[in-house]
Short mmCIF file of C-alpha atoms and ligand atoms in Angstrom, two decimals:
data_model
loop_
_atom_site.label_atom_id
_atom_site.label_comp_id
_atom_site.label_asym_id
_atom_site.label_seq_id
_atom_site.Cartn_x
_atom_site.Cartn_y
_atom_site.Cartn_z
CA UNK Y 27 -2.02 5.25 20.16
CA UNK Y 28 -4.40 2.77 20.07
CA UNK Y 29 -8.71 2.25 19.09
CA UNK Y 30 -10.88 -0.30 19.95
CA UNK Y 31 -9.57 -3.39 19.32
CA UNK Y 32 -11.82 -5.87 21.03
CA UNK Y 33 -14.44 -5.79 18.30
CA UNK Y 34 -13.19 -4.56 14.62
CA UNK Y 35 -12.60 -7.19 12.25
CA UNK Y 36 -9.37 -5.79 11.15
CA UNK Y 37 -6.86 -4.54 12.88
CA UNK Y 38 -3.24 -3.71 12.38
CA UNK Y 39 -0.69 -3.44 14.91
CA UNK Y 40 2.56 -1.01 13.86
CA UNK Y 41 5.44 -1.59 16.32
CA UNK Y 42 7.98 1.71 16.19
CA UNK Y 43 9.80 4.03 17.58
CA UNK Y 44 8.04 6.71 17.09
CA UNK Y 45 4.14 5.83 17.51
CA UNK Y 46 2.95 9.48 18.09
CA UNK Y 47 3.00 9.55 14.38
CA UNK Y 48 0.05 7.27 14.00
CA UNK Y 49 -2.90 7.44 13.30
CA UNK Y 50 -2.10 10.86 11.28
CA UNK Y 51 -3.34 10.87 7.96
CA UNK Y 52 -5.41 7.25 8.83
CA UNK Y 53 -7.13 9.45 11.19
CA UNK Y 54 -8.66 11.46 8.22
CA UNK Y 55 -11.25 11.01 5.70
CA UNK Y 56 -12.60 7.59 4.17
CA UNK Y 57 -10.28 5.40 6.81
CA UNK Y 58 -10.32 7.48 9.48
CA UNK Y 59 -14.22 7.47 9.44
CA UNK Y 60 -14.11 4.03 9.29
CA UNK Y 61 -11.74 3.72 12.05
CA UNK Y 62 -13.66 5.84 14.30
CA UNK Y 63 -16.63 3.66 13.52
CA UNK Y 64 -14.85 0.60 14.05
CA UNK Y 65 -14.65 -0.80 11.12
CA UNK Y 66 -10.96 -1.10 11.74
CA UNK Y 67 -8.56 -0.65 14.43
CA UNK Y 68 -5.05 0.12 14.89
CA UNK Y 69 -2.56 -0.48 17.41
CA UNK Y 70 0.80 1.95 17.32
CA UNK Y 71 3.23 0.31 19.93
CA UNK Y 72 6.47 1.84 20.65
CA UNK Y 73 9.71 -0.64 20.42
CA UNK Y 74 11.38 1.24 23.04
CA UNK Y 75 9.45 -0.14 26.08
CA UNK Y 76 11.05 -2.90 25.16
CA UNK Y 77 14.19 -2.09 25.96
CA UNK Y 78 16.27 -3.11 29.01
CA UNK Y 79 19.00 -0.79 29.56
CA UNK Y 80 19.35 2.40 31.40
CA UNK Y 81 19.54 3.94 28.76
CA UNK Y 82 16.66 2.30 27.00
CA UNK Y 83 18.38 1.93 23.96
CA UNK Y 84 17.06 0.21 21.06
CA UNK Y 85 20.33 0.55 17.94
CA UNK Y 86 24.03 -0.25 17.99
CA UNK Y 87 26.75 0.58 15.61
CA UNK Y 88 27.00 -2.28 12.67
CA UNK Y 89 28.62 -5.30 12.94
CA UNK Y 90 31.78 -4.90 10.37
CA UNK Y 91 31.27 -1.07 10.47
CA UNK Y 92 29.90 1.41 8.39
CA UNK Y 93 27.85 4.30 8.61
CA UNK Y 94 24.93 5.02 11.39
CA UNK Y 95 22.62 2.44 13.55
CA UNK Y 96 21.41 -0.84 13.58
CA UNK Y 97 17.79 -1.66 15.34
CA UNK Y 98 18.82 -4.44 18.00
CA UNK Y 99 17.78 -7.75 17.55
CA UNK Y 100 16.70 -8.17 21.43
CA UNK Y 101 14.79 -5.14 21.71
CA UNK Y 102 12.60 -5.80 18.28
CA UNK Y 103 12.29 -9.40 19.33
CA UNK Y 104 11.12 -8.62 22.62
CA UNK Y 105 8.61 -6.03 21.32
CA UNK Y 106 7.38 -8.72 18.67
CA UNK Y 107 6.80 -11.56 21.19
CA UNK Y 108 4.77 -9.08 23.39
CA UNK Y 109 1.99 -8.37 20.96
CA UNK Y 110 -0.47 -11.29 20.88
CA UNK Y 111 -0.69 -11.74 17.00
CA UNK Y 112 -1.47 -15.46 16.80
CA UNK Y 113 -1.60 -16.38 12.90
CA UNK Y 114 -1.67 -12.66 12.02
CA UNK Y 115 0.78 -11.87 9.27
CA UNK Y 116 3.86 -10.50 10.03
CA UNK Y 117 5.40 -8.06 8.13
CA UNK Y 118 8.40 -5.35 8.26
CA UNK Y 119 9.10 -2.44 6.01
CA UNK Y 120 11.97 -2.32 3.89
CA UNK Y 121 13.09 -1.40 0.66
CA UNK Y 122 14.58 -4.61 0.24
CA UNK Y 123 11.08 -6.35 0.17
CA UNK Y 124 9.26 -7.67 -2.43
CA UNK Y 125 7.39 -4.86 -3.65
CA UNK Y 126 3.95 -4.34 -2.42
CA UNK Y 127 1.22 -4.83 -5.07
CA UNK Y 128 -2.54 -4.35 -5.17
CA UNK Y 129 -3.10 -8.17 -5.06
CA UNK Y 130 -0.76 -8.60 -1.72
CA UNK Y 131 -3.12 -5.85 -0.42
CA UNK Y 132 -6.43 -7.45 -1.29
CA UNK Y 133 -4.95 -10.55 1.03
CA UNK Y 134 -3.87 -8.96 4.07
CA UNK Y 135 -7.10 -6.76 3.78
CA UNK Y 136 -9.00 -9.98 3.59
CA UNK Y 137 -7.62 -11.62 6.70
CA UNK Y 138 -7.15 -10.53 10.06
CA UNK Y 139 -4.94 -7.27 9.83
CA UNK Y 140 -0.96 -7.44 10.00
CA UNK Y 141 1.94 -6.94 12.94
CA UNK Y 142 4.17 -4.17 10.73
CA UNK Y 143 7.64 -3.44 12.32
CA UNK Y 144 9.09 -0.20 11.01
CA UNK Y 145 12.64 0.31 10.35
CA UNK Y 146 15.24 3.35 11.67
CA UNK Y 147 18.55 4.17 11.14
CA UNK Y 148 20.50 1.71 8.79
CA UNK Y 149 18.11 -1.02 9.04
CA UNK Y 150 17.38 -4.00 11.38
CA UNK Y 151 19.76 -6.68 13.02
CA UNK Y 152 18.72 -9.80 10.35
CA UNK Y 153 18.78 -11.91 13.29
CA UNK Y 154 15.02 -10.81 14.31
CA UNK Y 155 14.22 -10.91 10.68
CA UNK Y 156 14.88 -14.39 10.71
CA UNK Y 157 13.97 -15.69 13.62
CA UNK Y 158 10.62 -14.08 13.73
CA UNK Y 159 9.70 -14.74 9.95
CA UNK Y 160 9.14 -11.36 8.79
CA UNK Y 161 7.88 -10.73 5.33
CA UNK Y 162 9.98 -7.82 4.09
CA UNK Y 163 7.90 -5.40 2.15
CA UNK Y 164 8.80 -2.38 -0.12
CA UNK Y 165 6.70 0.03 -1.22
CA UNK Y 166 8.97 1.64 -3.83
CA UNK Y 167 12.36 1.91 -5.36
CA UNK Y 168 13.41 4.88 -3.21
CA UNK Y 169 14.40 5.32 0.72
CA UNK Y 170 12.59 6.48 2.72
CA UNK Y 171 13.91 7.62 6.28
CA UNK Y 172 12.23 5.29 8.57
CA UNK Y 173 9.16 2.55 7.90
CA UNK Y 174 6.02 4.09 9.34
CA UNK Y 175 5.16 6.44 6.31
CA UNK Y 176 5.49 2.77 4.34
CA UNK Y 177 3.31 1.06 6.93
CA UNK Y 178 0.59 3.86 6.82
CA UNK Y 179 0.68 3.77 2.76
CA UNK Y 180 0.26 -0.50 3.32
CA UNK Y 181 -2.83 0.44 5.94
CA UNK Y 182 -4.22 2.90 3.83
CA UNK Y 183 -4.79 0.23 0.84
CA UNK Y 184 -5.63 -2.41 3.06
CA UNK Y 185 -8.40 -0.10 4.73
CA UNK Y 186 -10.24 0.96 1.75
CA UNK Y 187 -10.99 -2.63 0.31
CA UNK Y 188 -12.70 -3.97 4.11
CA UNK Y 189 -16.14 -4.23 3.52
CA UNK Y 190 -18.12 -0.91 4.07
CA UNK Y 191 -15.56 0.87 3.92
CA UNK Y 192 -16.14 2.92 0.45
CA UNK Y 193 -19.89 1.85 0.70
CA UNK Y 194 -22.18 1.30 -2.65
CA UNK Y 195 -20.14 3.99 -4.61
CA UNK Y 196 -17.24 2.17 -5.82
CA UNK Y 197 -16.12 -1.12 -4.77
CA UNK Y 198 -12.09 -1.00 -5.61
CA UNK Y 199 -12.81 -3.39 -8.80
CA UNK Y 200 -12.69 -0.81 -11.55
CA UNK Y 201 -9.47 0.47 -10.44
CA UNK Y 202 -5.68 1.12 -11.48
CA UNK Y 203 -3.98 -2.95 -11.14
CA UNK Y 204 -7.61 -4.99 -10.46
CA UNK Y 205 -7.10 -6.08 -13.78
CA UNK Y 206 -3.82 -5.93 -14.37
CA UNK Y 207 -4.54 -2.54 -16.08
CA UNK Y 208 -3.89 1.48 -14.91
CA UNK Y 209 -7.44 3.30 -14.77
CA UNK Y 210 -9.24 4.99 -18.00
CA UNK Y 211 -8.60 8.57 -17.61
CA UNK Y 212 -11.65 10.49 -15.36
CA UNK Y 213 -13.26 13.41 -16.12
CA UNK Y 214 -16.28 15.78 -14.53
CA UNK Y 215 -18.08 19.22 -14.97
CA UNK Y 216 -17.44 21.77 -16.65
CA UNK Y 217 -17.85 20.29 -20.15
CA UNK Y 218 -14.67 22.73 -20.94
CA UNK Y 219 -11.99 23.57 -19.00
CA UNK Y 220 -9.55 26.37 -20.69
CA UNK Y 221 -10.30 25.00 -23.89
CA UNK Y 222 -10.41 21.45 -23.52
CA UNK Y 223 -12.85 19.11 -23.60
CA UNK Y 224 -14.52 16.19 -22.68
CA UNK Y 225 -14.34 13.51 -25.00
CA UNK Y 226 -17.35 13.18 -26.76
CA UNK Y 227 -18.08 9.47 -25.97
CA UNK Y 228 -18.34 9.92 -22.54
CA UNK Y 229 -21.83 12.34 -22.82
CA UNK Y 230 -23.18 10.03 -25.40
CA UNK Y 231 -25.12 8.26 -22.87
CA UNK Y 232 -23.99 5.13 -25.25
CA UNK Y 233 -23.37 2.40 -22.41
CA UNK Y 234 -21.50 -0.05 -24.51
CA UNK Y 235 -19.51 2.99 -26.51
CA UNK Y 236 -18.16 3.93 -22.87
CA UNK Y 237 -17.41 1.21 -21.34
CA UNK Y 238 -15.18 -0.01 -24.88
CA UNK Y 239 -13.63 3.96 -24.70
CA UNK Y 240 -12.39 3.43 -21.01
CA UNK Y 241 -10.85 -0.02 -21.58
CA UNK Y 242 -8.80 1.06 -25.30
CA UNK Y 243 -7.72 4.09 -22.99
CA UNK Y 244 -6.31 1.77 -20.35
CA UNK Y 245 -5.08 -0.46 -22.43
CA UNK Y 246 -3.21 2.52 -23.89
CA UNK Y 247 -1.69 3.70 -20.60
CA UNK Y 248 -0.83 0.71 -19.85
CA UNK Y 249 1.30 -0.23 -22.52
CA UNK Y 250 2.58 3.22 -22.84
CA UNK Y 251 3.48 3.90 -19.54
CA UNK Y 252 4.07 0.77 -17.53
CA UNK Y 253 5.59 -2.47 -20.15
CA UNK Y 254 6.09 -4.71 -17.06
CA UNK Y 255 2.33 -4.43 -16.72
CA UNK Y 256 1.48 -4.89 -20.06
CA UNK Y 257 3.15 -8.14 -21.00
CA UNK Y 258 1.74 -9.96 -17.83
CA UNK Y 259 -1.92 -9.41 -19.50
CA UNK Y 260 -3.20 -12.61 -20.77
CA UNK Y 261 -3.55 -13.28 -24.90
CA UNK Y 262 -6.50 -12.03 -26.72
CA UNK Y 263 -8.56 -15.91 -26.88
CA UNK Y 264 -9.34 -15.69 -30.31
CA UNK Y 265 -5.31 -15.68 -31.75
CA UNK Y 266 -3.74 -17.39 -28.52
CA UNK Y 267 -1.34 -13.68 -29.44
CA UNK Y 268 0.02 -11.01 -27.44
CA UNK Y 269 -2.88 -7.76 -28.41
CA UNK Y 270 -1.18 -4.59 -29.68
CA UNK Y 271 -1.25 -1.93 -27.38
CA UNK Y 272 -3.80 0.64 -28.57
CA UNK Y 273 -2.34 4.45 -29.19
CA UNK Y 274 -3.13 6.71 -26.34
CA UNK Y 275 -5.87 9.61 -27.09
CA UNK Y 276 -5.24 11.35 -23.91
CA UNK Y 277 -2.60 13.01 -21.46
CA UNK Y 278 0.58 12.21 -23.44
N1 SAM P 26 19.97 1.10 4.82
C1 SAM P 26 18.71 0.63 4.30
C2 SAM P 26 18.89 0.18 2.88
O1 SAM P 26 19.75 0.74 2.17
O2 SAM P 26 18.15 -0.72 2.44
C3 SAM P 26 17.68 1.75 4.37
C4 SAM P 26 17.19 2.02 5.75
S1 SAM P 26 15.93 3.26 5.79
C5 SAM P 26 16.89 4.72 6.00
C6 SAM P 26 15.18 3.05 7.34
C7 SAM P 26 13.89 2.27 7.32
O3 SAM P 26 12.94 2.91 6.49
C8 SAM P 26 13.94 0.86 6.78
O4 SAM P 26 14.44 -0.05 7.76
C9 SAM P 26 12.51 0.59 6.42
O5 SAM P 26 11.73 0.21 7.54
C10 SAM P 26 12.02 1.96 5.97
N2 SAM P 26 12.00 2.12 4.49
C11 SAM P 26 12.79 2.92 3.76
N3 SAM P 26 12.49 2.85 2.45
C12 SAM P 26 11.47 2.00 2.33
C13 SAM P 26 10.73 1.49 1.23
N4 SAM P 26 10.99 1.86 -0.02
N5 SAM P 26 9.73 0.60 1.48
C14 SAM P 26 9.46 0.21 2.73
N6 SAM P 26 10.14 0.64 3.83
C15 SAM P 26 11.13 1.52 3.64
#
């Protein structure tokens, strides 16, 4: 599968073995749109052409033994080296990677677009990992059975922060981990929903009211929820002290 990639600004390129499964859901909604008008492109290569035997086979059983497959360091190599990716970054999935974070996604989505090999079977020969300088990246502490639903979820992130993307309506800087913080908790029409409803402060129409509301409540979740998060924020300036998380009002 691949779009137009002479003239997008962005592109990634996925190398797999099993490219039929892109662009799926990047074929759908706010990046597919944008990927139809070429706002992005992608490029799903299969590592399998790649191979060179009769067979075309592209694992082997692990050095040492053990349990299933190993992706072959010749065949990956070979479908690395014929991609034309320059300076591009080059990444592969893996739950061994650093984990991926909303700040590693505002850089790739600010420079040209990534190479992203995904994994199958047990893994990949470390040989090709090495010699190719490939950033491992892991998008969670869980396996998954094969890299490409990792490489769409690093796309997907990428996509939505490339300019014109999610047009005038939101531009990705009041979100969950732009600053360090999880989002304020949302809420819409009807005024009550089986009982419940919504806080008062939000239909005040007070401007100043809301916006201190929605940072206490992240602040909140933050602390309450993710502790790692929390005590990376900076000190409050006046004390040079760590700020006591506030209590949360909603959802707990
Ligand atoms: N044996 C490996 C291990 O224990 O680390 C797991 C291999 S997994 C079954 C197959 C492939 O799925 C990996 O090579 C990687 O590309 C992808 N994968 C699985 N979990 C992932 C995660 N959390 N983040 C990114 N990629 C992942």
């Amino acid at each position: 599968m691949t779009s137009d990639l002479s003239s997008a600004p962005w592109r990634a390129t996925v190398l797999t073995l099993f490219p039929e499964m892109f662009p799926g859901p990047l074929g759908i909604s706010l990046a597919g749109k944008a990927l139809a008008s070429g706002l992005w492109a992608l490029e799903a290569r299969d590592i399998r052409a790649s191979a060179t035997d009769k067979h075309r086979s592209v694992d082997d059983t692990p050095a040492g033994g053990g349990p299933g497959m190993v992706l072959r360091a010749d065949v990956l190599a070979a479908a690395i080296d014929a991609v034309d990716a320059g300076d591009r970054p080059r990444l592969v999935m893996s739950p061994r990677g650093r984990p991926l974070t909303q700040a590693r996604v505002a850089e790739l989505a600010a420079g040209p677009g990534p190479l992203i090999v995904c994994g199958r079977f047990e893994g990949i020969d470390q040989r090709v990992i090495d010699a190719r300088g490939l950033e491992e990246v892991s998008i969670g502490d869980y396996v998954l059975s094969g890299g490409e639903i990792a490489a769409m979820t690093l796309i997907d992130a990428c996509v939505r922060l490339l300019p014109g993307v999610m047009g005038k309506l939101a531009s990705g800087t009041d979100e969950s981990f732009s600053d360090g913080l999880l989002e304020y908790p949302q809420y819409t029409r009807p005024q009550v929903f089986e009982g419940r409803e919504i806080p008062d402060v939000l239909i005040s129409g007070d401007h100043a009211r809301v916006a201190k509301w929605r940072l206490t409540e992240a602040e909140a979740l933050t602390a309450a929820r993710r502790p790692d998060l929390w005590a990376g924020r900076p000190k409050a300036p006046e004390s040079g002290k760590k700020r006591k998380p506030p209590k949360i009002t909603t959802g707990e």
